[in-house]
Coordinates of C-alpha atoms in Angstrom, one line a residue:
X1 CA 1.6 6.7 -11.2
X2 CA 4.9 6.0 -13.3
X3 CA 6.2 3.4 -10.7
X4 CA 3.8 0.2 -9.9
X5 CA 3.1 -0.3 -6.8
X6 CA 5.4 -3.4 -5.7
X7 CA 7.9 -1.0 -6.2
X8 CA 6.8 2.0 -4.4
X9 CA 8.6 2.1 -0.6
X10 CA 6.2 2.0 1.9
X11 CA 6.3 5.2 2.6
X12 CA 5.4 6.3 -0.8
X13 CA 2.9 3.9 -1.3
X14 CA 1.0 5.4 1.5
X15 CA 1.5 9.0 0.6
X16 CA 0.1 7.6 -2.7
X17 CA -3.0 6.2 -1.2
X18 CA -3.7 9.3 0.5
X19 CA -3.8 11.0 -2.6
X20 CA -5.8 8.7 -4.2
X21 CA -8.4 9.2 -0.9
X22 CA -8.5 12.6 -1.0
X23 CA -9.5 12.4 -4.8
X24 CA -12.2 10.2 -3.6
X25 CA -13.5 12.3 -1.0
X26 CA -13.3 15.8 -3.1
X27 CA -16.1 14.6 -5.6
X28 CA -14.8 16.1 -8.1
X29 CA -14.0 12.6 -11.0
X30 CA -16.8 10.8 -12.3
X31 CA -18.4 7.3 -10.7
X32 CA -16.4 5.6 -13.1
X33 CA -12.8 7.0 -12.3
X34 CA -14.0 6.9 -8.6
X35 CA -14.1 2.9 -9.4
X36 CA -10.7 3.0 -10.7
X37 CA -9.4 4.7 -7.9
X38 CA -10.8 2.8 -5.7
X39 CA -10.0 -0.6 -7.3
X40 CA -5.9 0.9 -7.0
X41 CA -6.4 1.7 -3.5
X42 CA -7.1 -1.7 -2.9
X43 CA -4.1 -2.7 -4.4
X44 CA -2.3 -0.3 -2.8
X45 CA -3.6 -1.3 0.5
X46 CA -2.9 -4.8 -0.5
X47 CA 0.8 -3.9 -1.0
X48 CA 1.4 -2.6 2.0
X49 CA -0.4 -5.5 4.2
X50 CA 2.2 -7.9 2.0
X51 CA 5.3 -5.6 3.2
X52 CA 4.1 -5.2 6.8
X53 CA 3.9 -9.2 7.0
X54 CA 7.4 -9.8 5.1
X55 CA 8.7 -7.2 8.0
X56 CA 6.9 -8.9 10.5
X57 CA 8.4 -12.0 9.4
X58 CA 11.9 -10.8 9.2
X59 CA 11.6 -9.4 13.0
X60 CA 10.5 -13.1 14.5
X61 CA 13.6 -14.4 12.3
X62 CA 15.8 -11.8 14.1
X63 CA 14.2 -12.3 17.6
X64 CA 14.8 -16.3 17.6
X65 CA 17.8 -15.8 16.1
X66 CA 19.0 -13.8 19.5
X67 CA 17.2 -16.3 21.5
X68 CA 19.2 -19.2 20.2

């Protein structure tokens, strides 16, 4: 992966996880790479939790903002 991962869009960094699951799940790396993978899908994962929060975040601001 060229980019990192804070810059991926969303939608990237999800097609990028399930990449990096089906890689997993095809048994076809070693224990060790399947570690790596893993340990990126984590951050990956992590990633998107942060940006689904910062959206979430922005759509309250927007809602009370209407309400006020």
């Amino acid at each position: 992966m060229s980019k990192k991962i804070e810059n991926l869009s969303f939608e990237e960094s999800l097609n990028y996880l399930d990449s990096i699951i089906k890689e997993l799940e095809s048994n076809d790396i070693t224990l060790e790479e399947s570690l790596k993978k893993y340990e990126e899908g984590i951050a990956v994962a992590r990633s998107n939790q942060k940006k689904l929060e910062e959206a979430e975040l922005k759509i309250h601001k927007i809602k009370n903002q209407q309400t006020e």
